[in-house]
PDB file of C-alpha atoms in Angstrom:
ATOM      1  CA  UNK S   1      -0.200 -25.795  27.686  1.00  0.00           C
ATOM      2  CA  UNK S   2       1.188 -22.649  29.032  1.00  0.00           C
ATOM      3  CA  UNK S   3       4.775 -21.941  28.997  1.00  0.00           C
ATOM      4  CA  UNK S   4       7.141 -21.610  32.090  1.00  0.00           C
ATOM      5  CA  UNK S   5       8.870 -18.660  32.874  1.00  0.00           C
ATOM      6  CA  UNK S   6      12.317 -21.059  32.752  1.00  0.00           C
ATOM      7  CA  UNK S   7      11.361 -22.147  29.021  1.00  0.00           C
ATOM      8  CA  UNK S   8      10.220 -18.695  28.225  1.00  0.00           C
ATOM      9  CA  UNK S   9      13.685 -17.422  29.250  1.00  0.00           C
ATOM     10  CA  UNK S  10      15.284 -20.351  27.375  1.00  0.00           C
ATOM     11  CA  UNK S  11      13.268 -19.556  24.090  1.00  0.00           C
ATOM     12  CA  UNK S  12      13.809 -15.684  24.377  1.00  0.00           C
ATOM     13  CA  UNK S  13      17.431 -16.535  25.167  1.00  0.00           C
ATOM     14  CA  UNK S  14      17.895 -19.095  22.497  1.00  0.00           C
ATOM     15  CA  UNK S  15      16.621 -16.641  19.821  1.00  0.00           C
ATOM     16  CA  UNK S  16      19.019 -13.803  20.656  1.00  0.00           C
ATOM     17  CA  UNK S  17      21.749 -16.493  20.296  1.00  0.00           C
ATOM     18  CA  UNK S  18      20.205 -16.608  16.158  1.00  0.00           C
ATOM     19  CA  UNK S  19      20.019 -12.787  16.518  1.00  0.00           C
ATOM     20  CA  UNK S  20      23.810 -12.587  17.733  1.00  0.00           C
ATOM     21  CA  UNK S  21      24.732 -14.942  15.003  1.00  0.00           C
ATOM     22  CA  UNK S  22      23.131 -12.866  12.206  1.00  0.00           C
ATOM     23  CA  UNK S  23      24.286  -9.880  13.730  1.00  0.00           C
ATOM     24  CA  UNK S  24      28.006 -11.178  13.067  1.00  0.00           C
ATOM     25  CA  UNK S  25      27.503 -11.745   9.471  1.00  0.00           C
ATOM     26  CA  UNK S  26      25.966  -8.525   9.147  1.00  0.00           C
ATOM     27  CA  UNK S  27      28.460  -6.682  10.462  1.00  0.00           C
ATOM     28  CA  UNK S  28      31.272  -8.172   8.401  1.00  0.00           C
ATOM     29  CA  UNK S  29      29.005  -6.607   5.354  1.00  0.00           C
ATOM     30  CA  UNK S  30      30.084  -3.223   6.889  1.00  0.00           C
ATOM     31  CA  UNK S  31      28.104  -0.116   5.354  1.00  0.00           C
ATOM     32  CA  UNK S  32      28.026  -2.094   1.929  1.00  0.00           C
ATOM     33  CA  UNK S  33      24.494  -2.739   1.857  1.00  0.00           C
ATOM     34  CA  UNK S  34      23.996   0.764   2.859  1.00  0.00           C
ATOM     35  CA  UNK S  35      26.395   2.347   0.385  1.00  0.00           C
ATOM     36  CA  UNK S  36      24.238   0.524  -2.658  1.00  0.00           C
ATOM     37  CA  UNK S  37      21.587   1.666  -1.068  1.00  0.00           C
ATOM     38  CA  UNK S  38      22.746   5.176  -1.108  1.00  0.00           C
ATOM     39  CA  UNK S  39      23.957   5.344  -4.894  1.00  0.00           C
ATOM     40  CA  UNK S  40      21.159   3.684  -6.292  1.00  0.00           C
ATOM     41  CA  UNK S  41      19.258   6.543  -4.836  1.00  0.00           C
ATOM     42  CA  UNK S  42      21.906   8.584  -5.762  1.00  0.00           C
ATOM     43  CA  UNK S  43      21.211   7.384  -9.537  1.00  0.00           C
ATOM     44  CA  UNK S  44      17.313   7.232  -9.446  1.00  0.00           C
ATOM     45  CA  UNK S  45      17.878  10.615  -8.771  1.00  0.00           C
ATOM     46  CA  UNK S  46      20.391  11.460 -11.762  1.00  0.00           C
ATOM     47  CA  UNK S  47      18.063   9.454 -13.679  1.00  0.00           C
ATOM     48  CA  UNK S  48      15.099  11.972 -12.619  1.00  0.00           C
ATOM     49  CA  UNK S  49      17.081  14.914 -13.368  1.00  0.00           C
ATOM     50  CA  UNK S  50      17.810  13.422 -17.066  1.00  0.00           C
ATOM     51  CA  UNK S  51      14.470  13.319 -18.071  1.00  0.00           C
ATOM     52  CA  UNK S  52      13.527  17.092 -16.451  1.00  0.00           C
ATOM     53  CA  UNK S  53      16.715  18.157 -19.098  1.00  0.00           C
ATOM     54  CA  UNK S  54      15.397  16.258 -21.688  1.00  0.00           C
ATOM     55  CA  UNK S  55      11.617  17.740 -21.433  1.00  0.00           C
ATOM     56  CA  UNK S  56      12.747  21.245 -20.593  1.00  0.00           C
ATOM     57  CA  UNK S  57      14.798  20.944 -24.224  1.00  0.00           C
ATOM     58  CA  UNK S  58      11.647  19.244 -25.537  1.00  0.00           C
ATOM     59  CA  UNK S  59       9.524  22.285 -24.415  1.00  0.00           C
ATOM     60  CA  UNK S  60      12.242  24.718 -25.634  1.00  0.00           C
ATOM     61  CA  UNK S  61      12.169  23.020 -29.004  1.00  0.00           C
ATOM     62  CA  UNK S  62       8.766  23.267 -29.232  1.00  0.00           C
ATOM     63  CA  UNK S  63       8.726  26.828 -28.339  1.00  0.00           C
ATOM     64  CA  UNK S  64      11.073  27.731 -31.338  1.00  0.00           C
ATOM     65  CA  UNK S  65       9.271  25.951 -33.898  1.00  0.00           C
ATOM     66  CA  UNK S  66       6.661  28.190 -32.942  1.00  0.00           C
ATOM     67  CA  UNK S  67       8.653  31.364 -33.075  1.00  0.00           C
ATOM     68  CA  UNK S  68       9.544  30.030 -36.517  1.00  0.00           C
ATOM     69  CA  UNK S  69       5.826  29.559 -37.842  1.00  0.00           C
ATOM     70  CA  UNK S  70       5.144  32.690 -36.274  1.00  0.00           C
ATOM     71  CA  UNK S  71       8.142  34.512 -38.640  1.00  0.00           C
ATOM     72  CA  UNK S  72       6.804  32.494 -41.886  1.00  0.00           C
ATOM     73  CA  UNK S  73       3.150  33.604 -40.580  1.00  0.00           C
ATOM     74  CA  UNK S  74       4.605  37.723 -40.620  1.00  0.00           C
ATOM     75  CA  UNK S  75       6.490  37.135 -43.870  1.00  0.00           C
ATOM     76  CA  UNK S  76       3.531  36.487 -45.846  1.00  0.00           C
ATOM     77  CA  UNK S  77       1.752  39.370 -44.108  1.00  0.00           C
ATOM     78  CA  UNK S  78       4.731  41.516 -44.931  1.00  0.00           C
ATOM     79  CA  UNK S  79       4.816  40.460 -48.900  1.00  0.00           C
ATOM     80  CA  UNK S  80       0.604  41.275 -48.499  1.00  0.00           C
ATOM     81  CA  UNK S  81       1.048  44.692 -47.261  1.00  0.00           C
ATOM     82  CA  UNK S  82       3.772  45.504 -49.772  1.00  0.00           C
ATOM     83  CA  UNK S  83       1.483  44.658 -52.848  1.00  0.00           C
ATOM     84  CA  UNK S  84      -1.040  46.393 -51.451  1.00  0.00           C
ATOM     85  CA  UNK S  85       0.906  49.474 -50.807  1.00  0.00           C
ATOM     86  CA  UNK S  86       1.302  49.294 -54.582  1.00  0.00           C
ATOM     87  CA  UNK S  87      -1.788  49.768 -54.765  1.00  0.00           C
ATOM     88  CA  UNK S  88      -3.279  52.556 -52.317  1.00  0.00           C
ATOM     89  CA  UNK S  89      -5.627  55.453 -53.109  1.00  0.00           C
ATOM     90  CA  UNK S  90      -3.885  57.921 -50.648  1.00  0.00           C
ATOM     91  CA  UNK S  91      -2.008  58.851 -47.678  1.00  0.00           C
ATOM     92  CA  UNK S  92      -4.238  57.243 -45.152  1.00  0.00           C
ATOM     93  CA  UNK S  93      -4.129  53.947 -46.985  1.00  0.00           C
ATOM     94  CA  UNK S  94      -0.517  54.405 -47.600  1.00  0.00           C
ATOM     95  CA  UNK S  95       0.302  54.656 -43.856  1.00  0.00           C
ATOM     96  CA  UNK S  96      -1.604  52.357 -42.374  1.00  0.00           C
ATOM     97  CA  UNK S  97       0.085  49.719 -44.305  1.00  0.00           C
ATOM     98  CA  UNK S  98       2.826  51.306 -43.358  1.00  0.00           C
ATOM     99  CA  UNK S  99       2.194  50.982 -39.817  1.00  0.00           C
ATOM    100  CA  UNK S 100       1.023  46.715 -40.662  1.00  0.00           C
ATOM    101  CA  UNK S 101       4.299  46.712 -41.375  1.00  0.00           C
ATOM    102  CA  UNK S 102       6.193  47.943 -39.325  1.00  0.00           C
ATOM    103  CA  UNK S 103       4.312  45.945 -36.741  1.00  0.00           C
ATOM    104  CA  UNK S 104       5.049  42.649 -38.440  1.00  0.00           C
ATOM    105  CA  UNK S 105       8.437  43.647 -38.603  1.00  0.00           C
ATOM    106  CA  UNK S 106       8.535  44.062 -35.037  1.00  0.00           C
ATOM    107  CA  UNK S 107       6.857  40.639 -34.349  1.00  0.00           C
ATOM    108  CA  UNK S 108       9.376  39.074 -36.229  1.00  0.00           C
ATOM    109  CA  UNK S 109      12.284  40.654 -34.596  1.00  0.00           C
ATOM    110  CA  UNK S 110      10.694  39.676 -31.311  1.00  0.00           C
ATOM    111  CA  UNK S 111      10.328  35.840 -32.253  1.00  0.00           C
ATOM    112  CA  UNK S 112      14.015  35.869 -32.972  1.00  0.00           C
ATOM    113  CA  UNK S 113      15.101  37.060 -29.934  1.00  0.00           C
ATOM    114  CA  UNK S 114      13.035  34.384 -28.506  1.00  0.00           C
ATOM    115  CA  UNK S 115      14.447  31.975 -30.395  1.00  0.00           C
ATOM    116  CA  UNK S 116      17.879  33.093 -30.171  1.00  0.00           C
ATOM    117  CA  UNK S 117      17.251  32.878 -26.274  1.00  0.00           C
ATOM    118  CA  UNK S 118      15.256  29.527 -26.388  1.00  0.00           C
ATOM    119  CA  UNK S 119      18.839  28.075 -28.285  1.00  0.00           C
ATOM    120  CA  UNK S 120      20.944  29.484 -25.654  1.00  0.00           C
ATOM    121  CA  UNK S 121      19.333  27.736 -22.930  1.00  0.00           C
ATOM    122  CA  UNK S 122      18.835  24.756 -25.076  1.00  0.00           C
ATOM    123  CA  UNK S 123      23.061  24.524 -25.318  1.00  0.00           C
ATOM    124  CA  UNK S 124      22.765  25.236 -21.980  1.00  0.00           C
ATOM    125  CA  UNK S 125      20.846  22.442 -21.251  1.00  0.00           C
ATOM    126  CA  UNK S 126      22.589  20.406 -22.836  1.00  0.00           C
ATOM    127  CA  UNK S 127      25.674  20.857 -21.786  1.00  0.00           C
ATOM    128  CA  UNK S 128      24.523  20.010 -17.998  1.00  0.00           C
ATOM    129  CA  UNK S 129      23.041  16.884 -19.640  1.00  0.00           C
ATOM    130  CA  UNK S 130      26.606  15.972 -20.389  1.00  0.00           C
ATOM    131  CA  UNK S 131      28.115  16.826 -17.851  1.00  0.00           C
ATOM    132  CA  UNK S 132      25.079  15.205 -15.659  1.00  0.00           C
ATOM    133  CA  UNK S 133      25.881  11.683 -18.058  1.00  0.00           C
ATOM    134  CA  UNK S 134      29.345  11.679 -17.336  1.00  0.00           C
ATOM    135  CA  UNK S 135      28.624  11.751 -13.232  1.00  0.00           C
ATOM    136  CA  UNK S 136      25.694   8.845 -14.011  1.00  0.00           C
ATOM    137  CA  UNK S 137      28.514   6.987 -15.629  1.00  0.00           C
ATOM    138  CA  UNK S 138      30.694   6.818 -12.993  1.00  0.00           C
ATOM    139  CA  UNK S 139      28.114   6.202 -10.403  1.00  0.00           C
ATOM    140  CA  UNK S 140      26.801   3.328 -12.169  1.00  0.00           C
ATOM    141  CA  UNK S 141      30.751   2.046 -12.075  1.00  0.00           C
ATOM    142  CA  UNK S 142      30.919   2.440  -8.609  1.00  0.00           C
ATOM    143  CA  UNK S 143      27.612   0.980  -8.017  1.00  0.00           C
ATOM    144  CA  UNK S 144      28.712  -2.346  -9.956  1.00  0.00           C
ATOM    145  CA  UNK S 145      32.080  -2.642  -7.885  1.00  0.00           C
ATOM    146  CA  UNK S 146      30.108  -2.467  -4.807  1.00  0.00           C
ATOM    147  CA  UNK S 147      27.451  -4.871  -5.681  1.00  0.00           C
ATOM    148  CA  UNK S 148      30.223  -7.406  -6.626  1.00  0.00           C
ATOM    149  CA  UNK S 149      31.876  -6.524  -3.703  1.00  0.00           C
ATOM    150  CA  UNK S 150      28.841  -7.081  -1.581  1.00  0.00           C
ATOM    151  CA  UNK S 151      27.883 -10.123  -3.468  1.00  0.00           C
ATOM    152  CA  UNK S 152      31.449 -11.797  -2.950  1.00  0.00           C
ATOM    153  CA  UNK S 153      30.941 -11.298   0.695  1.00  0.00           C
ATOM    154  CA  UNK S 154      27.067 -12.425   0.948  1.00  0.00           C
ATOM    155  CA  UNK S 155      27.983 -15.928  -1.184  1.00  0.00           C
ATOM    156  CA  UNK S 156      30.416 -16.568   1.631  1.00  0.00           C
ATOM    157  CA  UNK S 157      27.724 -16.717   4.370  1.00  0.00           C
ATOM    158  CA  UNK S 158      24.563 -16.849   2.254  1.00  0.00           C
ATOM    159  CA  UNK S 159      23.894 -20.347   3.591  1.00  0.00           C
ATOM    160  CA  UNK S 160      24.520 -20.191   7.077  1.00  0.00           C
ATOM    161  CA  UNK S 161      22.282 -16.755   7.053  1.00  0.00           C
ATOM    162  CA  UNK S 162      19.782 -18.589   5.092  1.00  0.00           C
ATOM    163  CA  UNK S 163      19.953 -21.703   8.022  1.00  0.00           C
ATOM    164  CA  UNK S 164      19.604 -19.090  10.747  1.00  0.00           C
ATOM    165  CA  UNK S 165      16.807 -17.154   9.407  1.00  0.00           C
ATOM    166  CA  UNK S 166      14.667 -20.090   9.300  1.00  0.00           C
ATOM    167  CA  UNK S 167      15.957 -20.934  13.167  1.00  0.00           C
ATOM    168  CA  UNK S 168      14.847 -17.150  13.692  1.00  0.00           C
ATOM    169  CA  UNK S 169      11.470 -17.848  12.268  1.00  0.00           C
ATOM    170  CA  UNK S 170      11.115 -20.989  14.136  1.00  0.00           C
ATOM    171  CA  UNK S 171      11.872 -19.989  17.758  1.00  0.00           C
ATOM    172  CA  UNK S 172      10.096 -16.514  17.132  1.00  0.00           C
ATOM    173  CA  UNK S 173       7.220 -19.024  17.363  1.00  0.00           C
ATOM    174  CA  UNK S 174       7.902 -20.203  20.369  1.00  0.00           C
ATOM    175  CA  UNK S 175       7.796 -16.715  21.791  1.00  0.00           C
ATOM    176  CA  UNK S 176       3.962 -14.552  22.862  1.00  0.00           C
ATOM    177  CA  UNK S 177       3.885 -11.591  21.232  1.00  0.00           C
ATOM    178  CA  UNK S 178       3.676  -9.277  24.426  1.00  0.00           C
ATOM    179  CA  UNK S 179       7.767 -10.621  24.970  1.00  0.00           C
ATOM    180  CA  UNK S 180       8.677 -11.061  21.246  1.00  0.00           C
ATOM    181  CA  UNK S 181       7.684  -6.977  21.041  1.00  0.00           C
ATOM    182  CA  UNK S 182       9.827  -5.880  24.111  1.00  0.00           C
ATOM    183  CA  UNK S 183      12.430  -8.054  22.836  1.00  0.00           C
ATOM    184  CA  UNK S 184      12.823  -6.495  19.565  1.00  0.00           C
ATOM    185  CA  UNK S 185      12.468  -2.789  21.108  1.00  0.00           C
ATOM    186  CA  UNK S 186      15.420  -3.278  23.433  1.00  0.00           C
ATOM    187  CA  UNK S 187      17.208  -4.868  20.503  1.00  0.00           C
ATOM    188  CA  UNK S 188      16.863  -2.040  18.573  1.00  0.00           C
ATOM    189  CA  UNK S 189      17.749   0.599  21.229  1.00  0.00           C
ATOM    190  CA  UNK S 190      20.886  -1.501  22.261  1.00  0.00           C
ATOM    191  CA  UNK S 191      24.135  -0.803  20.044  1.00  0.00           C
ATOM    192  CA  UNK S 192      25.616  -4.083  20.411  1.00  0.00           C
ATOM    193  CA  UNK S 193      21.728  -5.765  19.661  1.00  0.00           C
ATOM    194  CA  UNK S 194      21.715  -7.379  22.834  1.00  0.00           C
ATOM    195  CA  UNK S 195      18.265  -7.713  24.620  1.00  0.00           C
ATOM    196  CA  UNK S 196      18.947 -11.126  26.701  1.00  0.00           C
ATOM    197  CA  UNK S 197      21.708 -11.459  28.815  1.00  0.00           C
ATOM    198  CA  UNK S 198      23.598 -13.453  31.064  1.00  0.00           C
ATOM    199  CA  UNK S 199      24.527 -12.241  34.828  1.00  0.00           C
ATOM    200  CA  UNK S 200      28.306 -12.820  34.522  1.00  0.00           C
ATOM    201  CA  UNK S 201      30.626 -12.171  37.512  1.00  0.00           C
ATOM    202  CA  UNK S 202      27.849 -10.294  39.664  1.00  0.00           C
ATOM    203  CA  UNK S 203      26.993  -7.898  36.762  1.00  0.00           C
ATOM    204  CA  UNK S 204      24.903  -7.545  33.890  1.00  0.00           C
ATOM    205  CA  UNK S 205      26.030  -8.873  30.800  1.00  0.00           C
ATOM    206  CA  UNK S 206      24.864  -6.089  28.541  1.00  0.00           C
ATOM    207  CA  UNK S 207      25.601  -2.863  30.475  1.00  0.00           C
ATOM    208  CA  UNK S 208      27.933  -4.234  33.050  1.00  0.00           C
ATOM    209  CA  UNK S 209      26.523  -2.777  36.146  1.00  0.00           C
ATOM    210  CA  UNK S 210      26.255  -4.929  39.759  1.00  0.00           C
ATOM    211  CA  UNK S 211      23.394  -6.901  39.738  1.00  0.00           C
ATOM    212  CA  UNK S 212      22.303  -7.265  43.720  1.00  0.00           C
ATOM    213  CA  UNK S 213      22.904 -10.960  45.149  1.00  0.00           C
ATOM    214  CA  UNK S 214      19.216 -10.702  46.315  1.00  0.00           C
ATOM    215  CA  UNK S 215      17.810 -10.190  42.459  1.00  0.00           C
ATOM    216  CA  UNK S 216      20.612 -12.798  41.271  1.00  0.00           C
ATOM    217  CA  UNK S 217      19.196 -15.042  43.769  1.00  0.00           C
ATOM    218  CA  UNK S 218      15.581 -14.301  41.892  1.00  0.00           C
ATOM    219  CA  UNK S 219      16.561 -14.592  38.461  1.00  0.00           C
ATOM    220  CA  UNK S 220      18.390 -17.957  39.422  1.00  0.00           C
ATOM    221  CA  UNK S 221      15.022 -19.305  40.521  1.00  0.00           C
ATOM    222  CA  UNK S 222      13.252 -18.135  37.190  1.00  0.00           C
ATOM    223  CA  UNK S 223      10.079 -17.627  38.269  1.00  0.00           C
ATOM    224  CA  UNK S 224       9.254 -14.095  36.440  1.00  0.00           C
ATOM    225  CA  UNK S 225      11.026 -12.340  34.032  1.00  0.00           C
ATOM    226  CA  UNK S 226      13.724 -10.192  35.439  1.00  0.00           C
ATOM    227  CA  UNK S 227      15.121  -6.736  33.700  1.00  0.00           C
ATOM    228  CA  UNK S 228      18.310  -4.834  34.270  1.00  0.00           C
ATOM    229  CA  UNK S 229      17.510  -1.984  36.507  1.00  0.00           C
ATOM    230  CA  UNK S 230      20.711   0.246  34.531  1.00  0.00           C
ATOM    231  CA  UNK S 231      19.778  -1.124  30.591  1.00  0.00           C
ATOM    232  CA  UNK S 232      16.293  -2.699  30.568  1.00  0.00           C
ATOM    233  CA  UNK S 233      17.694  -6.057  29.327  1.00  0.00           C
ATOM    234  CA  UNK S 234      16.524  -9.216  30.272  1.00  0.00           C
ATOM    235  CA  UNK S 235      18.300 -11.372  32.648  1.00  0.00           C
ATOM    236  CA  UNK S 236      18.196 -14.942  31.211  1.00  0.00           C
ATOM    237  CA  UNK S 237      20.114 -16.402  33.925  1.00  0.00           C
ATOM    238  CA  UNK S 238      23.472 -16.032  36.253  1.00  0.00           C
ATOM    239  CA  UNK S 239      26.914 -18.016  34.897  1.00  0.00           C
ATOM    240  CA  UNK S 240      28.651 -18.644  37.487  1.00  0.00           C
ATOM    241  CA  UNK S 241      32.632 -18.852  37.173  1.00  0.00           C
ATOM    242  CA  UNK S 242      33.782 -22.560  36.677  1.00  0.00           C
ATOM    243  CA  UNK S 243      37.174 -23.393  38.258  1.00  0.00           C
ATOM    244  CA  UNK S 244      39.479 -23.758  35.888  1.00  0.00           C
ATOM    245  CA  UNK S 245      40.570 -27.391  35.981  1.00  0.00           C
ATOM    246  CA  UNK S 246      43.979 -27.186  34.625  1.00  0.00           C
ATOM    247  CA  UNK S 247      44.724 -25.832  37.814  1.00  0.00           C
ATOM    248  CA  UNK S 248      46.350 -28.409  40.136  1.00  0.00           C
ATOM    249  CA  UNK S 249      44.302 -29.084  43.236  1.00  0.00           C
ATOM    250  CA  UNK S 250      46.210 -29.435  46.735  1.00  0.00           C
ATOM    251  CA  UNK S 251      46.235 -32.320  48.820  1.00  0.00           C
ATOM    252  CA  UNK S 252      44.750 -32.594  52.089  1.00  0.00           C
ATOM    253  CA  UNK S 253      46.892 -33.524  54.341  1.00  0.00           C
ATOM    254  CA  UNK S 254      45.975 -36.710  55.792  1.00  0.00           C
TER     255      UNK S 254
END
């Protein structure tokens, strides 16, 4: 069976009411939840850089063990040539040892620059790791006072947000889709997460603006679904102002 527009109103107003609720916890959570968000990323990331350092030094290691066989590979080239120049028949023998030489000499002097290099950016490296450990450190310390911090303040209301979710659940149910959508796109554009509202005192209760007697008149009879003209929230209904009864009546005169 079909739903009335006056229980449609009543469900869509009955689950803002849950939404309002939540809201309220939420908001005594403050920019916690966002702020362990944030250094968790914040860490992930340190964590990333780490391991770059770590195979950049790696690499750099590598490189110079290289340079190193590469020096060992020259020596024993070198102590060839020079018992072979022993041993030459004449000049042109003679210098083009000479030259082997000189060109394994050169090889080696150019692996240890390399590896004279390869060490200075190594110390480098590692010297940003420590400095790079030291800011994880303290990250991780702030992340572990906020977590307490935030989990001290969830325990207080985990139950009551745990009750209300399940309400949320529940009367989301009770809701079409088409309205449950629009619902949750004006909650999202509205600051204070309003999307139903009350006309209170002739104006809306979300943006404040008159609301016309003629379209209070309308949404009193609840026979469509009525939207502020100013905000785009919908008007569950029109509270009118109840006489305070503490306030002495006057006699009529008889």
């Amino acid at each position: 069976m079909e739903s009335t527009v006056a229980q449609k109103l009543e469900a869509i107003h009955n689950l803002q009411k849950i939404d309002s609720r939540l809201d309220a916890i939420f908001k005594i959570r403050g920019a916690l939840p966002e702020e362990v968000q944030d250094l968790e990323d914040e860490i992930i990331g340190y964590e990333t850089r780490l391991e770059k350092f770590q195979t950049d030094i790696n690499s750099l290691e590598d490189e110079i063990k290289r340079h190193k066989e590469a020096i060992k590979e020259s020596e024993k080239l070198i102590k060839k040539y020079q018992e072979q120049q022993m041993n030459v028949r004449n000049n042109r023998e003679y210098d083009a040892i000479t030259k082997e030489l000189e060109l394994q000499d050169l090889e080696i002097q150019v692996s240890r620059k390399k590896i004279g290099e390869a060490e200075a950016r190594i110390e480098s490296k590692k010297q940003d790791v420590e400095v790079l450990q030291e800011t994880l450190k303290d990250r991780k310390k702030d992340l572990d006072t906020k977590k307490d911090e935030l989990k001290s303040i969830v325990s207080e209301s985990e139950s009551e947000e745990s009750k209300l979710i399940s309400e949320k659940a529940e009367a989301s149910k009770k809701i079409e889709d088409r309205i449950l959508k629009s619902y949750e796109k004006i909650r999202n554009n509205a600051k204070n997460g309003l999307a139903v509202v009350m006309v209170k005192r002739g104006a809306c209760g979300g943006c404040f603006n008159i609301v016309p007697p003629q379209r209070q008149a309308d949404i009193r009879e609840k026979k469509k679904l009525i939207v502020c003209e100013h905000c785009g929230r919908i008007l569950a209904g029109v509270q009118d102002e109840i006489e305070d009864e503490t306030t002495p009546k006057k006699k009529r005169k008889a």
